[in-house]
mmCIF file of C-alpha atoms in Angstrom:
data_model
loop_
_atom_site.group_PDB
_atom_site.id
_atom_site.type_symbol
_atom_site.label_atom_id
_atom_site.label_comp_id
_atom_site.label_asym_id
_atom_site.label_seq_id
_atom_site.Cartn_x
_atom_site.Cartn_y
_atom_site.Cartn_z
ATOM 1 C CA MET L 1 -243.986 21.982 24.385
ATOM 2 C CA GLU L 2 -241.321 20.701 26.749
ATOM 3 C CA GLN L 3 -241.483 17.925 29.283
ATOM 4 C CA ILE L 4 -238.990 16.276 31.599
ATOM 5 C CA ILE L 5 -239.418 12.558 32.159
ATOM 6 C CA PRO L 6 -237.330 9.770 33.708
ATOM 7 C CA VAL L 7 -234.873 7.865 31.572
ATOM 8 C CA ASN L 8 -236.511 4.602 30.533
ATOM 9 C CA ARG L 9 -235.829 1.709 28.182
ATOM 10 C CA GLY L 10 -237.491 3.609 25.336
ATOM 11 C CA ASN L 11 -235.307 6.730 25.538
ATOM 12 C CA ILE L 12 -232.057 5.544 27.113
ATOM 13 C CA ASP L 13 -230.179 4.898 23.862
ATOM 14 C CA GLU L 14 -230.991 8.373 22.560
ATOM 15 C CA ALA L 15 -229.961 9.926 25.892
ATOM 16 C CA ILE L 16 -226.637 8.056 25.820
ATOM 17 C CA LYS L 17 -226.037 9.151 22.234
ATOM 18 C CA LEU L 18 -226.616 12.809 23.199
ATOM 19 C CA LEU L 19 -224.345 12.592 26.260
ATOM 20 C CA ASN L 20 -221.599 10.879 24.247
ATOM 21 C CA SER L 21 -221.765 13.603 21.584
ATOM 22 C CA VAL L 22 -221.595 16.410 24.165
ATOM 23 C CA PHE L 23 -218.967 14.729 26.399
ATOM 24 C CA PRO L 24 -216.812 12.619 24.031
ATOM 25 C CA LYS L 25 -213.903 12.530 26.532
ATOM 26 C CA ASP L 26 -216.115 10.600 28.960
ATOM 27 C CA ILE L 27 -216.815 7.665 26.632
ATOM 28 C CA ALA L 28 -213.574 5.846 27.508
ATOM 29 C CA ARG L 29 -213.880 6.466 31.261
ATOM 30 C CA TYR L 30 -215.215 3.941 33.748
ATOM 31 C CA ASN L 31 -217.959 6.401 34.730
ATOM 32 C CA ASN L 32 -219.043 6.941 31.144
ATOM 33 C CA PRO L 33 -222.572 8.094 30.252
ATOM 34 C CA GLU L 34 -223.725 4.671 29.094
ATOM 35 C CA ILE L 35 -222.949 2.929 32.368
ATOM 36 C CA GLY L 36 -224.088 5.975 34.337
ATOM 37 C CA LEU L 37 -227.555 5.787 32.792
ATOM 38 C CA ARG L 38 -227.940 2.017 32.408
ATOM 39 C CA CYS L 39 -227.108 1.417 36.063
ATOM 40 C CA SER L 40 -230.186 3.436 37.042
ATOM 41 C CA LEU L 41 -232.454 0.965 35.246
ATOM 42 C CA ASP L 42 -230.668 -2.192 36.450
ATOM 43 C CA PRO L 43 -228.970 -1.460 39.809
ATOM 44 C CA GLU L 44 -228.492 -5.159 40.619
ATOM 45 C CA LYS L 45 -226.673 -5.778 37.326
ATOM 46 C CA TYR L 46 -224.358 -2.840 38.063
ATOM 47 C CA SER L 47 -223.750 -3.524 41.758
ATOM 48 C CA GLU L 48 -219.953 -3.403 41.247
ATOM 49 C CA TYR L 49 -220.342 0.059 39.674
ATOM 50 C CA TYR L 50 -222.592 1.202 42.551
ATOM 51 C CA ASP L 51 -220.019 -0.084 45.057
ATOM 52 C CA HIS L 52 -217.081 1.497 43.228
ATOM 53 C CA PHE L 53 -218.674 4.970 43.229
ATOM 54 C CA LYS L 54 -220.455 4.466 46.566
ATOM 55 C CA LEU L 55 -223.820 5.114 44.922
ATOM 56 C CA LEU L 56 -227.076 4.706 46.779
ATOM 57 C CA LYS L 57 -229.434 5.904 44.079
ATOM 58 C CA THR L 58 -229.327 7.346 40.558
ATOM 59 C CA THR L 59 -232.272 8.999 38.823
ATOM 60 C CA PRO L 60 -231.579 10.409 35.346
ATOM 61 C CA PHE L 61 -234.138 12.395 33.344
ATOM 62 C CA VAL L 62 -234.505 13.610 29.772
ATOM 63 C CA LEU L 63 -235.862 16.864 28.373
ATOM 64 C CA ILE L 64 -238.217 16.357 25.442
ATOM 65 C CA LYS L 65 -239.274 19.211 23.145
ATOM 66 C CA ASP L 66 -241.547 18.639 20.173
ATOM 67 C CA ASN L 67 -241.051 14.862 20.521
ATOM 68 C CA LYS L 68 -237.245 15.231 20.339
ATOM 69 C CA LEU L 69 -234.874 14.409 23.186
ATOM 70 C CA ILE L 70 -232.811 17.582 23.577
ATOM 71 C CA GLY L 71 -231.351 17.402 27.077
ATOM 72 C CA THR L 72 -230.520 15.300 30.085
ATOM 73 C CA THR L 73 -230.184 15.828 33.816
ATOM 74 C CA GLY L 74 -230.277 13.705 36.907
ATOM 75 C CA LEU L 75 -229.714 13.263 40.597
ATOM 76 C CA TYR L 76 -227.494 10.798 42.361
ATOM 77 C CA HIS L 77 -226.915 10.178 46.033
ATOM 78 C CA LEU L 78 -223.673 8.794 47.457
ATOM 79 C CA LYS L 79 -223.317 6.599 50.533
ATOM 80 C CA THR L 80 -220.611 8.962 51.801
ATOM 81 C CA ASP L 81 -222.761 12.109 51.673
ATOM 82 C CA PRO L 82 -225.072 13.384 54.403
ATOM 83 C CA ASP L 83 -228.730 12.439 53.969
ATOM 84 C CA ASP L 84 -229.595 16.024 52.938
ATOM 85 C CA THR L 85 -227.068 16.130 50.061
ATOM 86 C CA VAL L 86 -227.487 15.022 46.451
ATOM 87 C CA TRP L 87 -225.502 15.491 43.245
ATOM 88 C CA LEU L 88 -226.613 16.908 39.904
ATOM 89 C CA GLY L 89 -225.353 14.759 37.059
ATOM 90 C CA TRP L 90 -225.679 14.091 33.334
ATOM 91 C CA LEU L 91 -226.554 17.707 32.612
ATOM 92 C CA CYS L 92 -226.467 18.616 28.944
ATOM 93 C CA ILE L 93 -228.432 20.354 26.213
ATOM 94 C CA ASN L 94 -228.155 19.444 22.550
ATOM 95 C CA PRO L 95 -225.903 22.155 21.028
ATOM 96 C CA GLU L 96 -228.610 22.969 18.446
ATOM 97 C CA PHE L 97 -230.908 24.111 21.274
ATOM 98 C CA ARG L 98 -228.460 26.122 23.386
ATOM 99 C CA GLY L 99 -228.896 29.823 24.053
ATOM 100 C CA LYS L 100 -232.657 29.511 24.546
ATOM 101 C CA GLY L 101 -232.698 29.257 28.346
ATOM 102 C CA LEU L 102 -233.231 25.490 28.350
ATOM 103 C CA GLY L 103 -230.079 24.752 30.359
ATOM 104 C CA ARG L 104 -231.225 27.128 33.072
ATOM 105 C CA LYS L 105 -234.703 25.628 32.992
ATOM 106 C CA LEU L 106 -233.271 22.124 33.307
ATOM 107 C CA ILE L 107 -231.045 23.041 36.259
ATOM 108 C CA GLU L 108 -233.899 24.871 38.013
ATOM 109 C CA TRP L 109 -236.167 21.853 37.478
ATOM 110 C CA THR L 110 -233.467 19.586 38.921
ATOM 111 C CA MET L 111 -233.022 21.888 41.915
ATOM 112 C CA ASN L 112 -236.791 21.781 42.552
ATOM 113 C CA LYS L 113 -236.837 18.001 42.174
ATOM 114 C CA ALA L 114 -234.052 17.709 44.761
ATOM 115 C CA ARG L 115 -236.002 19.998 47.128
ATOM 116 C CA GLU L 116 -239.154 17.896 46.647
ATOM 117 C CA GLU L 117 -237.151 14.804 47.593
ATOM 118 C CA GLY L 118 -236.038 16.480 50.835
ATOM 119 C CA TYR L 119 -232.485 17.438 49.940
ATOM 120 C CA ARG L 120 -231.024 20.727 51.166
ATOM 121 C CA ILE L 121 -227.671 20.742 49.351
ATOM 122 C CA LEU L 122 -227.146 20.142 45.628
ATOM 123 C CA LYS L 123 -223.593 19.456 44.478
ATOM 124 C CA LEU L 124 -222.065 19.058 41.042
ATOM 125 C CA TYR L 125 -218.688 18.637 39.512
ATOM 126 C CA THR L 126 -217.466 20.214 36.334
ATOM 127 C CA SER L 127 -214.029 20.940 34.937
ATOM 128 C CA ASN L 128 -211.790 23.720 33.753
ATOM 129 C CA ASP L 129 -212.451 22.765 30.107
ATOM 130 C CA PRO L 130 -212.913 26.091 28.249
ATOM 131 C CA ASP L 131 -215.932 24.605 26.453
ATOM 132 C CA LEU L 132 -217.709 24.700 29.833
ATOM 133 C CA ASP L 133 -217.150 28.412 30.544
ATOM 134 C CA VAL L 134 -220.788 29.270 29.748
ATOM 135 C CA SER L 135 -221.911 26.560 32.194
ATOM 136 C CA HIS L 136 -219.797 28.107 34.952
ATOM 137 C CA ILE L 137 -221.518 31.464 34.412
ATOM 138 C CA LEU L 138 -224.939 29.813 34.619
ATOM 139 C CA TYR L 139 -224.022 27.883 37.768
ATOM 140 C CA ALA L 140 -222.915 31.150 39.419
ATOM 141 C CA LYS L 141 -226.181 32.887 38.442
ATOM 142 C CA LEU L 142 -228.102 30.032 40.081
ATOM 143 C CA GLY L 143 -226.146 30.369 43.320
ATOM 144 C CA PHE L 144 -223.607 27.560 42.988
ATOM 145 C CA LYS L 145 -220.337 28.262 44.798
ATOM 146 C CA THR L 146 -217.006 26.543 44.179
ATOM 147 C CA VAL L 147 -216.182 24.387 47.209
ATOM 148 C CA GLY L 148 -213.144 22.482 45.992
ATOM 149 C CA GLY L 149 -211.266 20.889 43.163
ATOM 150 C CA ARG L 150 -208.731 18.242 42.251
ATOM 151 C CA ALA L 151 -206.724 16.984 39.314
ATOM 152 C CA GLY L 152 -208.748 14.784 36.982
ATOM 153 C CA GLU L 153 -207.955 12.860 33.822
ATOM 154 C CA GLY L 154 -206.217 15.601 31.813
ATOM 155 C CA GLU L 155 -208.222 18.399 33.461
ATOM 156 C CA THR L 156 -208.986 19.975 36.800
ATOM 157 C CA LEU L 157 -212.272 18.918 38.364
ATOM 158 C CA ILE L 158 -214.192 21.701 40.069
ATOM 159 C CA TYR L 159 -216.745 20.978 42.797
ATOM 160 C CA LYS L 160 -219.673 23.356 43.291
ATOM 161 C CA GLN L 161 -222.729 23.367 45.508
ATOM 162 C CA VAL L 162 -225.827 25.365 46.289
ATOM 163 C CA LYS L 163 -228.160 25.416 49.268
ATOM 164 C CA LEU L 164 -231.684 24.554 48.191
#
């Protein structure tokens, strides 16, 4: 049985470990998974981080299956975005569990969560890393359209969005 629950002090270390294993290039970046998740539990402690990225709110979640953390997702809202816009972040599935429709399920759940919270636009950023080609296909199937891009740290960042 699967369930999606908020990141909390009991599961945060496991979530960070999963994200670091799936996105090893991000570990050395200022917006690395550890800070990205920990700031959601202690916004006051990470006020400089919130200010730097113009964050208003971050809400990460984990996917649990048979008592094992196998995926992550989340929503974050920026001060610079319209009130009806939110970002999908921290999306990953443990490689051992890929190909079973769990990534799609996690994105659809996140889209529904954003709708429930009153958002009408869901954005995300990804990159041109060939390891993410399958993700790009899934995003397209779920209605995400490319709306921009820019050079990143050794890669091209690609911005996508979908109307909810």
